[in-house]
Amino acid sequence: MPPGFPDFRLGSVLATSFTATLTERHGDAVERIPTPQRLVEWLAVYGLDVGSCTTAQLDLARELREAIHAAATATALQETLPAPAVRVINECSTQGRAAAVLTPDGDRRWRVSGMEDALSVIAADVISLIAGVRDGKFALCASPTCRAAFFDASQSRTRRWCDMNTCGNRQKKARFNANHRKNPKTAR
């Protein structure tokens, strides 16, 4: 990653990984795609090679990101989906002409020719998640500064953290330190 930019938080679910390009939403927010080039780099990590991005396309991508976050949050809370979020997701989904292609290894790859195609793939992913096409459920991170919506596909559907290596570790460390302060004799 280029110096001066925060690392990407990568996950196995495209749509929620996309919403993780803005983290700590309820604390000191961290924008992980501050420039058009950073968005191009993030998309490339997910096999959506678009080549270039304009400032207007970055703005549209951020609008989609926030719509996905709003819809996923509503889904996690079992609330009605916000109409503006549904509109943005549907518009982005229908604008692109991305094509799924099968590799000789049996993997799916996306053939995209530009930003509209890449955003349509992300929008289609969240549509499949919300519509229940994929097995799992939306949940909200238990970290009070994060509260990211994530897709829990664990067997028990009881995940508490968007990412165990960041939010989960931070919360467990805070709890450990608080317990240490209460009972200093247990420290070794």
Short mmCIF file of N, CA and C in Angstrom, two decimals:
data_model
loop_
_atom_site.label_atom_id
_atom_site.label_comp_id
_atom_site.label_asym_id
_atom_site.label_seq_id
_atom_site.Cartn_x
_atom_site.Cartn_y
_atom_site.Cartn_z
N MET A 1 0.84 -1.18 0.00
CA MET A 1 0.00 0.00 0.00
C MET A 1 0.89 1.25 0.00
N PRO A 2 0.43 2.29 -0.69
CA PRO A 2 1.22 3.52 -0.72
C PRO A 2 1.33 4.13 0.69
N PRO A 3 2.48 4.73 1.01
CA PRO A 3 2.63 5.34 2.32
C PRO A 3 1.63 6.49 2.49
N GLY A 4 1.20 6.69 3.71
CA GLY A 4 0.30 7.79 4.00
C GLY A 4 -1.17 7.44 3.93
N PHE A 5 -1.51 6.26 3.48
CA PHE A 5 -2.90 5.84 3.41
C PHE A 5 -3.14 4.70 4.39
N PRO A 6 -4.31 4.68 5.02
CA PRO A 6 -4.59 3.55 5.92
C PRO A 6 -4.78 2.27 5.12
N ASP A 7 -4.41 1.16 5.74
CA ASP A 7 -4.56 -0.15 5.10
C ASP A 7 -6.03 -0.44 4.83
N PHE A 8 -6.26 -1.25 3.82
CA PHE A 8 -7.61 -1.73 3.55
C PHE A 8 -7.96 -2.80 4.57
N ARG A 9 -9.22 -2.86 4.95
CA ARG A 9 -9.74 -3.97 5.74
C ARG A 9 -10.42 -4.91 4.76
N LEU A 10 -9.79 -6.03 4.53
CA LEU A 10 -10.30 -6.96 3.53
C LEU A 10 -11.08 -8.08 4.20
N GLY A 11 -12.15 -8.46 3.58
CA GLY A 11 -12.97 -9.55 4.09
C GLY A 11 -13.38 -10.46 2.95
N SER A 12 -14.15 -11.45 3.28
CA SER A 12 -14.56 -12.43 2.26
C SER A 12 -15.91 -12.08 1.61
N VAL A 13 -16.59 -11.06 2.12
CA VAL A 13 -17.88 -10.65 1.56
C VAL A 13 -17.68 -9.29 0.89
N LEU A 14 -17.85 -9.25 -0.42
CA LEU A 14 -17.55 -8.04 -1.20
C LEU A 14 -18.29 -6.80 -0.68
N ALA A 15 -19.60 -6.90 -0.54
CA ALA A 15 -20.40 -5.72 -0.19
C ALA A 15 -20.02 -5.14 1.17
N THR A 16 -19.84 -5.99 2.18
CA THR A 16 -19.50 -5.47 3.50
C THR A 16 -18.04 -5.06 3.57
N SER A 17 -17.18 -5.68 2.79
CA SER A 17 -15.80 -5.21 2.70
C SER A 17 -15.77 -3.81 2.09
N PHE A 18 -16.66 -3.57 1.16
CA PHE A 18 -16.75 -2.24 0.55
C PHE A 18 -17.18 -1.20 1.59
N THR A 19 -18.14 -1.54 2.45
CA THR A 19 -18.54 -0.58 3.47
C THR A 19 -17.41 -0.34 4.47
N ALA A 20 -16.50 -1.30 4.59
CA ALA A 20 -15.36 -1.15 5.50
C ALA A 20 -14.27 -0.23 4.93
N THR A 21 -14.54 0.41 3.81
CA THR A 21 -13.61 1.42 3.33
C THR A 21 -13.81 2.73 4.09
N LEU A 22 -14.82 2.77 4.96
CA LEU A 22 -14.99 3.85 5.95
C LEU A 22 -15.18 3.14 7.28
N THR A 23 -14.21 3.28 8.17
CA THR A 23 -14.27 2.57 9.44
C THR A 23 -14.37 3.53 10.61
N GLU A 24 -14.67 2.97 11.76
CA GLU A 24 -14.85 3.75 12.99
C GLU A 24 -15.88 4.86 12.77
N ARG A 25 -17.01 4.49 12.20
CA ARG A 25 -18.07 5.45 11.87
C ARG A 25 -18.61 6.22 13.07
N HIS A 26 -18.53 5.63 14.26
CA HIS A 26 -19.05 6.27 15.47
C HIS A 26 -17.92 6.75 16.38
N GLY A 27 -16.74 6.86 15.85
CA GLY A 27 -15.58 7.35 16.58
C GLY A 27 -14.86 8.36 15.68
N ASP A 28 -13.56 8.22 15.58
CA ASP A 28 -12.78 9.03 14.65
C ASP A 28 -12.76 8.29 13.32
N ALA A 29 -13.68 8.64 12.43
CA ALA A 29 -13.84 7.93 11.16
C ALA A 29 -12.54 7.90 10.37
N VAL A 30 -12.29 6.75 9.73
CA VAL A 30 -11.10 6.57 8.90
C VAL A 30 -11.56 6.27 7.48
N GLU A 31 -11.28 7.18 6.56
CA GLU A 31 -11.61 7.01 5.14
C GLU A 31 -10.46 6.25 4.49
N ARG A 32 -10.75 5.06 3.98
CA ARG A 32 -9.72 4.22 3.40
C ARG A 32 -9.65 4.33 1.87
N ILE A 33 -10.57 5.07 1.27
CA ILE A 33 -10.49 5.36 -0.17
C ILE A 33 -10.61 6.88 -0.37
N PRO A 34 -9.60 7.63 0.10
CA PRO A 34 -9.69 9.10 0.04
C PRO A 34 -9.49 9.69 -1.36
N THR A 35 -8.97 8.89 -2.28
CA THR A 35 -8.69 9.41 -3.63
C THR A 35 -9.25 8.43 -4.66
N PRO A 36 -9.50 8.91 -5.88
CA PRO A 36 -9.94 8.00 -6.94
C PRO A 36 -8.98 6.83 -7.15
N GLN A 37 -7.67 7.08 -7.10
CA GLN A 37 -6.70 6.00 -7.31
C GLN A 37 -6.81 4.93 -6.23
N ARG A 38 -7.07 5.33 -4.99
CA ARG A 38 -7.23 4.34 -3.91
C ARG A 38 -8.43 3.45 -4.16
N LEU A 39 -9.51 4.01 -4.72
CA LEU A 39 -10.67 3.19 -5.07
C LEU A 39 -10.29 2.18 -6.16
N VAL A 40 -9.54 2.62 -7.16
CA VAL A 40 -9.07 1.71 -8.21
C VAL A 40 -8.26 0.57 -7.59
N GLU A 41 -7.39 0.90 -6.64
CA GLU A 41 -6.57 -0.11 -5.97
C GLU A 41 -7.43 -1.08 -5.16
N TRP A 42 -8.42 -0.57 -4.45
CA TRP A 42 -9.31 -1.44 -3.66
C TRP A 42 -10.06 -2.39 -4.58
N LEU A 43 -10.61 -1.87 -5.65
CA LEU A 43 -11.35 -2.71 -6.60
C LEU A 43 -10.46 -3.80 -7.19
N ALA A 44 -9.21 -3.45 -7.49
CA ALA A 44 -8.28 -4.43 -8.06
C ALA A 44 -8.03 -5.59 -7.11
N VAL A 45 -7.98 -5.31 -5.81
CA VAL A 45 -7.80 -6.37 -4.82
C VAL A 45 -8.92 -7.41 -4.94
N TYR A 46 -10.10 -6.97 -5.30
CA TYR A 46 -11.26 -7.86 -5.45
C TYR A 46 -11.48 -8.32 -6.88
N GLY A 47 -10.48 -8.14 -7.74
CA GLY A 47 -10.58 -8.63 -9.11
C GLY A 47 -11.47 -7.79 -10.00
N LEU A 48 -11.73 -6.57 -9.60
CA LEU A 48 -12.55 -5.65 -10.39
C LEU A 48 -11.65 -4.55 -10.95
N ASP A 49 -10.86 -4.90 -11.93
CA ASP A 49 -9.87 -3.99 -12.49
C ASP A 49 -10.54 -3.00 -13.44
N VAL A 50 -10.60 -1.74 -13.00
CA VAL A 50 -11.29 -0.72 -13.79
C VAL A 50 -10.34 0.22 -14.51
N GLY A 51 -9.08 0.24 -14.14
CA GLY A 51 -8.11 1.08 -14.83
C GLY A 51 -8.04 2.50 -14.30
N SER A 52 -9.17 3.18 -14.22
CA SER A 52 -9.15 4.57 -13.76
C SER A 52 -10.47 4.92 -13.08
N CYS A 53 -10.45 6.08 -12.43
CA CYS A 53 -11.62 6.55 -11.69
C CYS A 53 -11.58 8.07 -11.65
N THR A 54 -12.72 8.68 -11.88
CA THR A 54 -12.83 10.13 -11.76
C THR A 54 -13.32 10.50 -10.36
N THR A 55 -13.23 11.77 -10.04
CA THR A 55 -13.75 12.25 -8.75
C THR A 55 -15.25 12.01 -8.66
N ALA A 56 -15.97 12.22 -9.75
CA ALA A 56 -17.42 11.97 -9.76
C ALA A 56 -17.72 10.49 -9.52
N GLN A 57 -16.91 9.61 -10.08
CA GLN A 57 -17.11 8.18 -9.87
C GLN A 57 -16.80 7.79 -8.42
N LEU A 58 -15.79 8.42 -7.84
CA LEU A 58 -15.49 8.18 -6.42
C LEU A 58 -16.67 8.62 -5.57
N ASP A 59 -17.25 9.77 -5.90
CA ASP A 59 -18.42 10.24 -5.15
C ASP A 59 -19.58 9.25 -5.27
N LEU A 60 -19.82 8.73 -6.46
CA LEU A 60 -20.88 7.74 -6.66
C LEU A 60 -20.58 6.47 -5.86
N ALA A 61 -19.33 6.04 -5.87
CA ALA A 61 -18.94 4.84 -5.11
C ALA A 61 -19.19 5.05 -3.62
N ARG A 62 -18.86 6.22 -3.12
CA ARG A 62 -19.11 6.51 -1.70
C ARG A 62 -20.61 6.56 -1.41
N GLU A 63 -21.39 7.08 -2.35
CA GLU A 63 -22.84 7.10 -2.18
C GLU A 63 -23.38 5.66 -2.11
N LEU A 64 -22.87 4.79 -2.98
CA LEU A 64 -23.26 3.38 -2.94
C LEU A 64 -22.82 2.76 -1.62
N ARG A 65 -21.61 3.04 -1.20
CA ARG A 65 -21.11 2.48 0.07
C ARG A 65 -22.03 2.84 1.23
N GLU A 66 -22.45 4.10 1.29
CA GLU A 66 -23.31 4.53 2.39
C GLU A 66 -24.71 3.94 2.27
N ALA A 67 -25.18 3.76 1.04
CA ALA A 67 -26.48 3.12 0.83
C ALA A 67 -26.43 1.65 1.29
N ILE A 68 -25.35 0.97 0.96
CA ILE A 68 -25.18 -0.41 1.40
C ILE A 68 -25.14 -0.47 2.92
N HIS A 69 -24.38 0.44 3.53
CA HIS A 69 -24.28 0.44 4.99
C HIS A 69 -25.66 0.68 5.62
N ALA A 70 -26.42 1.62 5.07
CA ALA A 70 -27.75 1.91 5.62
C ALA A 70 -28.68 0.72 5.46
N ALA A 71 -28.67 0.08 4.30
CA ALA A 71 -29.54 -1.07 4.06
C ALA A 71 -29.12 -2.27 4.91
N ALA A 72 -27.83 -2.50 5.02
CA ALA A 72 -27.34 -3.62 5.83
C ALA A 72 -27.64 -3.39 7.31
N THR A 73 -27.49 -2.16 7.77
CA THR A 73 -27.81 -1.83 9.16
C THR A 73 -29.29 -2.05 9.43
N ALA A 74 -30.13 -1.58 8.53
CA ALA A 74 -31.57 -1.79 8.70
C ALA A 74 -31.91 -3.27 8.72
N THR A 75 -31.27 -4.03 7.86
CA THR A 75 -31.50 -5.48 7.82
C THR A 75 -31.07 -6.12 9.13
N ALA A 76 -29.90 -5.74 9.64
CA ALA A 76 -29.41 -6.30 10.91
C ALA A 76 -30.36 -5.98 12.06
N LEU A 77 -30.95 -4.80 12.02
CA LEU A 77 -31.87 -4.38 13.08
C LEU A 77 -33.31 -4.80 12.81
N GLN A 78 -33.52 -5.50 11.71
CA GLN A 78 -34.85 -5.96 11.27
C GLN A 78 -35.82 -4.79 11.12
N GLU A 79 -35.31 -3.72 10.52
CA GLU A 79 -36.10 -2.53 10.23
C GLU A 79 -36.39 -2.47 8.74
N THR A 80 -37.30 -1.60 8.37
CA THR A 80 -37.62 -1.38 6.97
C THR A 80 -36.41 -0.79 6.25
N LEU A 81 -36.13 -1.29 5.07
CA LEU A 81 -35.02 -0.76 4.29
C LEU A 81 -35.29 0.70 3.92
N PRO A 82 -34.29 1.58 4.08
CA PRO A 82 -34.48 2.98 3.71
C PRO A 82 -34.64 3.12 2.19
N ALA A 83 -35.71 3.76 1.77
CA ALA A 83 -36.01 3.90 0.34
C ALA A 83 -34.86 4.55 -0.44
N PRO A 84 -34.22 5.62 0.08
CA PRO A 84 -33.11 6.21 -0.69
C PRO A 84 -31.96 5.22 -0.90
N ALA A 85 -31.69 4.39 0.10
CA ALA A 85 -30.61 3.40 -0.03
C ALA A 85 -30.98 2.36 -1.07
N VAL A 86 -32.21 1.90 -1.05
CA VAL A 86 -32.66 0.91 -2.04
C VAL A 86 -32.56 1.49 -3.44
N ARG A 87 -32.93 2.76 -3.61
CA ARG A 87 -32.86 3.41 -4.91
C ARG A 87 -31.43 3.44 -5.44
N VAL A 88 -30.48 3.85 -4.60
CA VAL A 88 -29.08 3.93 -5.02
C VAL A 88 -28.54 2.55 -5.36
N ILE A 89 -28.82 1.56 -4.51
CA ILE A 89 -28.34 0.20 -4.76
C ILE A 89 -28.90 -0.32 -6.08
N ASN A 90 -30.20 -0.15 -6.30
CA ASN A 90 -30.81 -0.64 -7.53
C ASN A 90 -30.27 0.09 -8.76
N GLU A 91 -30.10 1.40 -8.67
CA GLU A 91 -29.56 2.15 -9.81
C GLU A 91 -28.15 1.68 -10.16
N CYS A 92 -27.32 1.50 -9.16
CA CYS A 92 -25.95 1.03 -9.42
C CYS A 92 -25.96 -0.38 -9.99
N SER A 93 -26.84 -1.22 -9.49
CA SER A 93 -26.91 -2.60 -9.96
C SER A 93 -27.27 -2.67 -11.44
N THR A 94 -28.19 -1.80 -11.86
CA THR A 94 -28.68 -1.88 -13.24
C THR A 94 -27.84 -1.08 -14.24
N GLN A 95 -26.90 -0.26 -13.76
CA GLN A 95 -26.11 0.58 -14.67
C GLN A 95 -24.99 -0.18 -15.37
N GLY A 96 -24.49 -1.22 -14.74
CA GLY A 96 -23.31 -1.89 -15.29
C GLY A 96 -23.64 -3.05 -16.19
N ARG A 97 -22.61 -3.50 -16.88
CA ARG A 97 -22.71 -4.66 -17.77
C ARG A 97 -21.62 -5.68 -17.45
N ALA A 98 -21.36 -5.85 -16.17
CA ALA A 98 -20.33 -6.81 -15.76
C ALA A 98 -20.79 -8.21 -16.13
N ALA A 99 -19.82 -9.06 -16.40
CA ALA A 99 -20.14 -10.45 -16.72
C ALA A 99 -19.30 -11.37 -15.86
N ALA A 100 -19.94 -12.36 -15.29
CA ALA A 100 -19.22 -13.39 -14.55
C ALA A 100 -18.63 -14.36 -15.56
N VAL A 101 -17.36 -14.69 -15.39
CA VAL A 101 -16.71 -15.66 -16.28
C VAL A 101 -16.08 -16.75 -15.42
N LEU A 102 -16.04 -17.93 -15.97
CA LEU A 102 -15.48 -19.09 -15.29
C LEU A 102 -14.04 -19.27 -15.74
N THR A 103 -13.14 -19.42 -14.76
CA THR A 103 -11.73 -19.65 -15.09
C THR A 103 -11.52 -21.15 -15.29
N PRO A 104 -10.41 -21.54 -15.92
CA PRO A 104 -10.11 -22.97 -16.07
C PRO A 104 -10.00 -23.71 -14.73
N ASP A 105 -9.71 -22.97 -13.65
CA ASP A 105 -9.61 -23.57 -12.32
C ASP A 105 -10.97 -23.71 -11.63
N GLY A 106 -12.02 -23.26 -12.30
CA GLY A 106 -13.36 -23.36 -11.73
C GLY A 106 -13.74 -22.20 -10.83
N ASP A 107 -12.98 -21.11 -10.88
CA ASP A 107 -13.29 -19.93 -10.09
C ASP A 107 -14.11 -18.94 -10.91
N ARG A 108 -14.89 -18.12 -10.21
CA ARG A 108 -15.63 -17.06 -10.88
C ARG A 108 -14.79 -15.79 -10.84
N ARG A 109 -14.70 -15.12 -11.97
CA ARG A 109 -14.06 -13.81 -12.08
C ARG A 109 -15.06 -12.88 -12.75
N TRP A 110 -14.87 -11.59 -12.53
CA TRP A 110 -15.76 -10.61 -13.15
C TRP A 110 -15.05 -9.92 -14.29
N ARG A 111 -15.72 -9.81 -15.40
CA ARG A 111 -15.21 -9.04 -16.53
C ARG A 111 -15.90 -7.68 -16.45
N VAL A 112 -15.11 -6.66 -16.17
CA VAL A 112 -15.63 -5.30 -16.07
C VAL A 112 -14.87 -4.40 -17.02
N SER A 113 -15.56 -3.41 -17.55
CA SER A 113 -14.87 -2.49 -18.45
C SER A 113 -14.78 -1.08 -17.88
N GLY A 114 -15.33 -0.86 -16.71
CA GLY A 114 -15.25 0.47 -16.11
C GLY A 114 -15.90 0.49 -14.74
N MET A 115 -15.94 1.68 -14.18
CA MET A 115 -16.45 1.87 -12.82
C MET A 115 -17.91 1.46 -12.68
N GLU A 116 -18.76 1.77 -13.66
CA GLU A 116 -20.17 1.38 -13.56
C GLU A 116 -20.31 -0.14 -13.41
N ASP A 117 -19.51 -0.87 -14.15
CA ASP A 117 -19.55 -2.33 -14.06
C ASP A 117 -19.14 -2.81 -12.67
N ALA A 118 -18.05 -2.25 -12.14
CA ALA A 118 -17.57 -2.66 -10.82
C ALA A 118 -18.60 -2.36 -9.74
N LEU A 119 -19.20 -1.17 -9.79
CA LEU A 119 -20.20 -0.81 -8.79
C LEU A 119 -21.44 -1.68 -8.92
N SER A 120 -21.76 -2.11 -10.14
CA SER A 120 -22.92 -2.99 -10.32
C SER A 120 -22.68 -4.35 -9.68
N VAL A 121 -21.45 -4.83 -9.72
CA VAL A 121 -21.11 -6.11 -9.08
C VAL A 121 -21.29 -5.99 -7.56
N ILE A 122 -20.81 -4.88 -7.00
CA ILE A 122 -20.93 -4.67 -5.54
C ILE A 122 -22.41 -4.55 -5.15
N ALA A 123 -23.17 -3.79 -5.93
CA ALA A 123 -24.60 -3.63 -5.64
C ALA A 123 -25.33 -4.96 -5.75
N ALA A 124 -25.01 -5.74 -6.76
CA ALA A 124 -25.65 -7.05 -6.91
C ALA A 124 -25.31 -7.96 -5.74
N ASP A 125 -24.09 -7.84 -5.21
CA ASP A 125 -23.70 -8.65 -4.06
C ASP A 125 -24.56 -8.33 -2.85
N VAL A 126 -24.75 -7.06 -2.56
CA VAL A 126 -25.57 -6.72 -1.39
C VAL A 126 -27.03 -7.11 -1.60
N ILE A 127 -27.50 -7.02 -2.83
CA ILE A 127 -28.87 -7.44 -3.11
C ILE A 127 -29.03 -8.92 -2.79
N SER A 128 -28.06 -9.73 -3.20
CA SER A 128 -28.16 -11.18 -2.92
C SER A 128 -28.12 -11.45 -1.42
N LEU A 129 -27.35 -10.66 -0.68
CA LEU A 129 -27.27 -10.86 0.77
C LEU A 129 -28.57 -10.48 1.46
N ILE A 130 -29.09 -9.31 1.13
CA ILE A 130 -30.32 -8.84 1.77
C ILE A 130 -31.50 -9.72 1.39
N ALA A 131 -31.53 -10.16 0.14
CA ALA A 131 -32.65 -10.99 -0.33
C ALA A 131 -32.58 -12.42 0.19
N GLY A 132 -31.51 -12.77 0.88
CA GLY A 132 -31.40 -14.09 1.47
C GLY A 132 -30.93 -15.18 0.53
N VAL A 133 -30.31 -14.78 -0.58
CA VAL A 133 -29.82 -15.76 -1.54
C VAL A 133 -28.63 -16.53 -0.95
N ARG A 134 -27.85 -15.85 -0.12
CA ARG A 134 -26.69 -16.49 0.52
C ARG A 134 -27.02 -16.79 1.98
N ASP A 135 -26.49 -17.89 2.48
CA ASP A 135 -26.75 -18.34 3.83
C ASP A 135 -25.98 -17.49 4.83
N GLY A 136 -26.68 -16.85 5.73
CA GLY A 136 -26.07 -16.01 6.75
C GLY A 136 -27.02 -14.91 7.14
N LYS A 137 -26.53 -13.97 7.95
CA LYS A 137 -27.36 -12.84 8.36
C LYS A 137 -26.48 -11.62 8.61
N PHE A 138 -27.09 -10.46 8.50
CA PHE A 138 -26.38 -9.24 8.82
C PHE A 138 -26.38 -9.04 10.33
N ALA A 139 -25.29 -8.47 10.83
CA ALA A 139 -25.15 -8.12 12.24
C ALA A 139 -24.37 -6.82 12.32
N LEU A 140 -24.37 -6.21 13.48
CA LEU A 140 -23.61 -4.98 13.69
C LEU A 140 -22.48 -5.25 14.66
N CYS A 141 -21.32 -4.70 14.38
CA CYS A 141 -20.15 -4.88 15.22
C CYS A 141 -20.45 -4.37 16.63
N ALA A 142 -20.02 -5.13 17.62
CA ALA A 142 -20.27 -4.79 19.02
C ALA A 142 -19.38 -3.64 19.51
N SER A 143 -18.39 -3.25 18.73
CA SER A 143 -17.54 -2.12 19.13
C SER A 143 -18.35 -0.83 19.05
N PRO A 144 -18.42 -0.07 20.15
CA PRO A 144 -19.23 1.15 20.14
C PRO A 144 -18.74 2.22 19.18
N THR A 145 -17.46 2.20 18.82
CA THR A 145 -16.96 3.20 17.88
C THR A 145 -17.07 2.74 16.43
N CYS A 146 -17.28 1.46 16.22
CA CYS A 146 -17.34 0.91 14.87
C CYS A 146 -18.78 0.77 14.38
N ARG A 147 -19.49 -0.20 14.95
CA ARG A 147 -20.88 -0.50 14.59
C ARG A 147 -21.05 -0.80 13.10
N ALA A 148 -20.01 -1.36 12.49
CA ALA A 148 -20.08 -1.73 11.07
C ALA A 148 -21.07 -2.87 10.88
N ALA A 149 -21.76 -2.82 9.77
CA ALA A 149 -22.63 -3.94 9.40
C ALA A 149 -21.75 -4.99 8.73
N PHE A 150 -21.89 -6.24 9.15
CA PHE A 150 -21.13 -7.32 8.54
C PHE A 150 -22.07 -8.50 8.30
N PHE A 151 -21.64 -9.39 7.43
CA PHE A 151 -22.44 -10.57 7.09
C PHE A 151 -21.88 -11.75 7.86
N ASP A 152 -22.68 -12.29 8.76
CA ASP A 152 -22.27 -13.40 9.62
C ASP A 152 -22.71 -14.71 8.99
N ALA A 153 -21.74 -15.43 8.45
CA ALA A 153 -22.02 -16.73 7.85
C ALA A 153 -21.48 -17.86 8.74
N SER A 154 -21.16 -17.53 10.00
CA SER A 154 -20.67 -18.57 10.91
C SER A 154 -21.80 -19.56 11.18
N GLN A 155 -21.44 -20.73 11.61
CA GLN A 155 -22.44 -21.77 11.83
C GLN A 155 -23.47 -21.35 12.88
N SER A 156 -23.02 -20.72 13.95
CA SER A 156 -23.95 -20.34 15.02
C SER A 156 -24.62 -18.99 14.82
N ARG A 157 -24.11 -18.19 13.87
CA ARG A 157 -24.63 -16.84 13.60
C ARG A 157 -24.56 -15.95 14.85
N THR A 158 -23.46 -16.09 15.60
CA THR A 158 -23.31 -15.31 16.84
C THR A 158 -22.06 -14.44 16.85
N ARG A 159 -21.47 -14.18 15.69
CA ARG A 159 -20.30 -13.31 15.66
C ARG A 159 -20.66 -11.96 16.27
N ARG A 160 -19.70 -11.36 16.98
CA ARG A 160 -19.94 -10.06 17.61
C ARG A 160 -19.15 -8.93 16.96
N TRP A 161 -18.09 -9.27 16.24
CA TRP A 161 -17.19 -8.25 15.73
C TRP A 161 -17.14 -8.30 14.21
N CYS A 162 -16.99 -7.13 13.60
CA CYS A 162 -16.84 -7.09 12.14
C CYS A 162 -15.54 -7.78 11.75
N ASP A 163 -14.51 -7.63 12.60
CA ASP A 163 -13.21 -8.23 12.35
C ASP A 163 -12.56 -8.54 13.69
N MET A 164 -12.27 -9.78 13.94
CA MET A 164 -11.67 -10.18 15.21
C MET A 164 -10.29 -9.58 15.40
N ASN A 165 -9.55 -9.36 14.31
CA ASN A 165 -8.19 -8.83 14.41
C ASN A 165 -8.15 -7.35 14.72
N THR A 166 -9.24 -6.65 14.54
CA THR A 166 -9.24 -5.21 14.85
C THR A 166 -10.21 -4.95 15.99
N CYS A 167 -11.47 -4.87 15.71
CA CYS A 167 -12.46 -4.52 16.73
C CYS A 167 -12.51 -5.54 17.86
N GLY A 168 -12.54 -6.80 17.55
CA GLY A 168 -12.62 -7.83 18.58
C GLY A 168 -11.40 -7.81 19.48
N ASN A 169 -10.22 -7.71 18.89
CA ASN A 169 -8.99 -7.67 19.66
C ASN A 169 -8.94 -6.43 20.54
N ARG A 170 -9.34 -5.29 19.99
CA ARG A 170 -9.33 -4.04 20.74
C ARG A 170 -10.25 -4.14 21.96
N GLN A 171 -11.44 -4.70 21.78
CA GLN A 171 -12.40 -4.82 22.88
C GLN A 171 -11.91 -5.82 23.94
N LYS A 172 -11.35 -6.93 23.50
CA LYS A 172 -10.85 -7.93 24.45
C LYS A 172 -9.66 -7.37 25.24
N LYS A 173 -8.81 -6.61 24.58
CA LYS A 173 -7.67 -5.99 25.25
C LYS A 173 -8.16 -4.98 26.29
N ALA A 174 -9.15 -4.17 25.94
CA ALA A 174 -9.71 -3.19 26.88
C ALA A 174 -10.31 -3.89 28.09
N ARG A 175 -11.02 -4.99 27.87
CA ARG A 175 -11.62 -5.73 28.98
C ARG A 175 -10.53 -6.34 29.86
N PHE A 176 -9.47 -6.89 29.25
CA PHE A 176 -8.35 -7.45 30.00
C PHE A 176 -7.71 -6.37 30.87
N ASN A 177 -7.44 -5.20 30.28
CA ASN A 177 -6.80 -4.11 31.03
C ASN A 177 -7.69 -3.61 32.15
N ALA A 178 -9.00 -3.54 31.93
CA ALA A 178 -9.93 -3.11 32.99
C ALA A 178 -9.92 -4.11 34.13
N ASN A 179 -9.91 -5.39 33.81
CA ASN A 179 -9.87 -6.43 34.85
C ASN A 179 -8.54 -6.37 35.61
N HIS A 180 -7.46 -6.08 34.91
CA HIS A 180 -6.15 -5.97 35.54
C HIS A 180 -6.11 -4.81 36.54
N ARG A 181 -6.74 -3.71 36.19
CA ARG A 181 -6.78 -2.56 37.10
C ARG A 181 -7.61 -2.88 38.34
N LYS A 182 -8.67 -3.66 38.20
CA LYS A 182 -9.51 -4.05 39.35
C LYS A 182 -8.80 -5.03 40.25
N ASN A 183 -8.07 -5.95 39.68
CA ASN A 183 -7.40 -7.02 40.43
C ASN A 183 -5.92 -7.07 40.08
N PRO A 184 -5.11 -6.12 40.56
CA PRO A 184 -3.71 -6.11 40.18
C PRO A 184 -2.93 -7.32 40.68
N LYS A 185 -3.40 -8.01 41.71
CA LYS A 185 -2.69 -9.18 42.23
C LYS A 185 -2.73 -10.37 41.26
N THR A 186 -3.68 -10.36 40.34
CA THR A 186 -3.77 -11.48 39.39
C THR A 186 -2.77 -11.33 38.25
N ALA A 187 -2.12 -10.18 38.17
CA ALA A 187 -1.13 -9.97 37.11
C ALA A 187 0.13 -10.76 37.40
N ARG A 188 0.70 -11.35 36.39
CA ARG A 188 1.94 -12.12 36.57
C ARG A 188 2.94 -11.69 35.57
#
